[in-house]
Coordinates of C-alpha atoms in Angstrom, one line a residue:
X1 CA 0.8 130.6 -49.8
X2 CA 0.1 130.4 -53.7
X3 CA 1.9 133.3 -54.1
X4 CA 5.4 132.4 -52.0
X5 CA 5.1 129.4 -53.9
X6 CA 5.3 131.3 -57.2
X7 CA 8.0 133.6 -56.0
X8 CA 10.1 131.0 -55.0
X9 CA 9.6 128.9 -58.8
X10 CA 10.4 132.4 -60.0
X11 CA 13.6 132.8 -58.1
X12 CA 14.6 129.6 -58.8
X13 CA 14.2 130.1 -62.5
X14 CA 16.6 133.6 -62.1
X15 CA 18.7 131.7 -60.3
X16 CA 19.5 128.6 -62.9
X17 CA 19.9 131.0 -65.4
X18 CA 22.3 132.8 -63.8
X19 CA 24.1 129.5 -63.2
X20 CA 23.8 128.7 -66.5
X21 CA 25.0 131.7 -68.0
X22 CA 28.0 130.8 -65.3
X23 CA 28.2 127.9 -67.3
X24 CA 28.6 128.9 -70.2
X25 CA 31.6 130.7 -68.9
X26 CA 33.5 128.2 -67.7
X27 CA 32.9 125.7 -70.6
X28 CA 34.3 128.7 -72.8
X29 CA 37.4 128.9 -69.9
X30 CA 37.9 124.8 -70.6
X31 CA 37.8 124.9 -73.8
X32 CA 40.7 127.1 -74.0
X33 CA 42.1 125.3 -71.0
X34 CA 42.1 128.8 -69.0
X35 CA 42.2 127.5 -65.4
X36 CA 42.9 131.0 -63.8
X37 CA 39.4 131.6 -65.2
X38 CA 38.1 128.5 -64.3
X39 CA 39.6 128.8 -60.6
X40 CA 37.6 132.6 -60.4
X41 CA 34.3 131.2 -61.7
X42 CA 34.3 128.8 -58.9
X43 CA 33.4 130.8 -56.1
X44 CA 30.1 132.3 -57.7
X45 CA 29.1 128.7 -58.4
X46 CA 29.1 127.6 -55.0
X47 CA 27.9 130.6 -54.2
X48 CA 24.9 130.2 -56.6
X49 CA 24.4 126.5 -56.3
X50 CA 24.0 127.3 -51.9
X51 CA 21.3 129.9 -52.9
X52 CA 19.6 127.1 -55.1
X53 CA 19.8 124.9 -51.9
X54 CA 18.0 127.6 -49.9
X55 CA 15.5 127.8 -52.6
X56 CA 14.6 124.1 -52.7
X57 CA 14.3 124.0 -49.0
X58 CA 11.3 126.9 -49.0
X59 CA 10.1 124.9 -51.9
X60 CA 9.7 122.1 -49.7
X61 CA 8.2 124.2 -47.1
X62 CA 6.0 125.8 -49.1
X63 CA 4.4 123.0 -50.4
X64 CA 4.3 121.4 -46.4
X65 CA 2.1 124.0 -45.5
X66 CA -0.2 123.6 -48.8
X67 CA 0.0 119.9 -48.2
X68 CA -1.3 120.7 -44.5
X69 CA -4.3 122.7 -45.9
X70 CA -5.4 119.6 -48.3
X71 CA -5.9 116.1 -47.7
X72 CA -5.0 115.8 -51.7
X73 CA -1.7 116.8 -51.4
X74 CA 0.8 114.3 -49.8
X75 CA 4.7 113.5 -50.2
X76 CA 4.7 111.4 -53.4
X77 CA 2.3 114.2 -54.9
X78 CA 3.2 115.4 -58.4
X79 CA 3.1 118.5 -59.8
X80 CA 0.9 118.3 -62.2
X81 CA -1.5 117.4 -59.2
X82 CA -0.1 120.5 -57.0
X83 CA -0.9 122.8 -59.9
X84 CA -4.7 121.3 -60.0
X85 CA -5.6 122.6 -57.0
X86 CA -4.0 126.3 -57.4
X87 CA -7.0 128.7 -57.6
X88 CA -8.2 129.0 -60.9
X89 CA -7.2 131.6 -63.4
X90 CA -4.2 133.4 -63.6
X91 CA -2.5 131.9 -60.7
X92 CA -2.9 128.5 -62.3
X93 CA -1.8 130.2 -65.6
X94 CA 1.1 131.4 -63.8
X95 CA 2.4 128.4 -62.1
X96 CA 1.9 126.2 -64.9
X97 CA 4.2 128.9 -66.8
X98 CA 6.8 129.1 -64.1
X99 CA 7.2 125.5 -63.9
X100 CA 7.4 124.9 -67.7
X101 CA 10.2 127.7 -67.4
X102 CA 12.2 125.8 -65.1
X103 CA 12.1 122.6 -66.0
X104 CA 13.0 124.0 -69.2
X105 CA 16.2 125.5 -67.1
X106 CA 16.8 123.0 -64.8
X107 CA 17.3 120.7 -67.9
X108 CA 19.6 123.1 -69.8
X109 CA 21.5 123.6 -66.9
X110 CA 22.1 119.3 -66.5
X111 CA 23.1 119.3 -70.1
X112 CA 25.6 122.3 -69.6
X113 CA 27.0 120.4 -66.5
X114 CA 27.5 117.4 -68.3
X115 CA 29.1 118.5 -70.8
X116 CA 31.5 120.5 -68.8
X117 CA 32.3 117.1 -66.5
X118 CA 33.8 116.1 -69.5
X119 CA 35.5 118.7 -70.9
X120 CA 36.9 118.5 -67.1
X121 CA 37.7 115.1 -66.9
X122 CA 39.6 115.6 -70.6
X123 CA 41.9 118.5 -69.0
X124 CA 42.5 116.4 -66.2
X125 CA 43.9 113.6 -68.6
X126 CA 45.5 115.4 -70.7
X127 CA 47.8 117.0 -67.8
X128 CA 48.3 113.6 -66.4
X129 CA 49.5 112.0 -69.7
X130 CA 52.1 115.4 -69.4
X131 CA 53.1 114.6 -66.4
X132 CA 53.5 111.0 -66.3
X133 CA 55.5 112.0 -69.7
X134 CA 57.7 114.9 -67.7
X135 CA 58.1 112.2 -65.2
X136 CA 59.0 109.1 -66.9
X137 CA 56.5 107.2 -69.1
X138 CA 56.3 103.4 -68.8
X139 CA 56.3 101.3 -71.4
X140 CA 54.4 98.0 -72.0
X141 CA 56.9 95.3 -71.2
X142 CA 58.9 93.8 -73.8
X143 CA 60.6 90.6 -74.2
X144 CA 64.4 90.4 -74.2
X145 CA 67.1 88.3 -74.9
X146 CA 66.4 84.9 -73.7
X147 CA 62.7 85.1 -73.8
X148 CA 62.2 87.2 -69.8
X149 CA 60.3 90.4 -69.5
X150 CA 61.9 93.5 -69.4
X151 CA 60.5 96.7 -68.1
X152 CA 61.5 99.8 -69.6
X153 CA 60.6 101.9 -66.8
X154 CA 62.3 105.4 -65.8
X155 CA 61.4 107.3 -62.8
X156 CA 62.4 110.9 -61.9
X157 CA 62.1 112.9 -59.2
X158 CA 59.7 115.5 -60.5
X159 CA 57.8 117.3 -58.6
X160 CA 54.7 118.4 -59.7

């Protein structure tokens, strides 16, 4: 059981930096505003991001079934407690490794994902201050003769 447990950290680990090197493609593609490459990067995330899924869930299992074999492991047990009670020596060594790797990852990969959400939300305002300037901009309202409000509002039929 040690041992799936290990594989899966390990997979997981592959797998966020695969992701992450996805990342690091599509923050290049928004950068230079390159949807088309944006648009074909999709797809392998999703596709990577479902295999992380499965990996989490056989996680979970995993550590069910060591949780069954001790009374010292329950469902608000941390890590660092899980990893006391591997068998000593290089298993230990190894899971303590693992998991220092990917929380490492996993943290490089929330940064990357950040930082792309903006660069993302940036693109999406810049193309809807172009359109809402294709389409007719409006103005604050002004004051006009006589002291009313006017709006200086155009509207076009554009579509988008």
């Amino acid at each position: 059981m040690w041992q799936d447990f290990a594989n899966t950290l390990n997979e997981l680990n592959k797998t966020y930096k695969t992701l992450i090197e996805l990342g690091k493609k599509k923050h290049q593609a928004l950068v230079l505003v390159d949807m088309k490459t944006v648009e074909a990067l999709l797809p392998q995330e999703e596709k990577l991001t479902a295999t992380i899924a499965q990996l989490e869930k056989n996680r979970q299992n995993v550590l069910l079934k060591l949780a069954a074999t001790s009374e010292k492991l329950g469902p608000d047990s941390k890590m660092t407690d899980i990893l006391k009670l591997a068998p000593e020596g290089k298993m230990q060594e190894l899971l303590q490794k693992l998991y220092t790797m990917l929380q490492a990852t996993v943290q490089e990969a929330r940064e990357l994902s950040e930082n792309n959400a903006v660069l993302i939300r940036a693109a999406m305002s810049a193309a809807a201050y172009h359109l809402n300037r294709i389409g007719g901009a409006t103005v604050e309202p002004a004051y006009g003769k006589g002291g009313e409000v006017v709006s200086h509002r155009k509207n076009f039929d554009y579509n988008a």
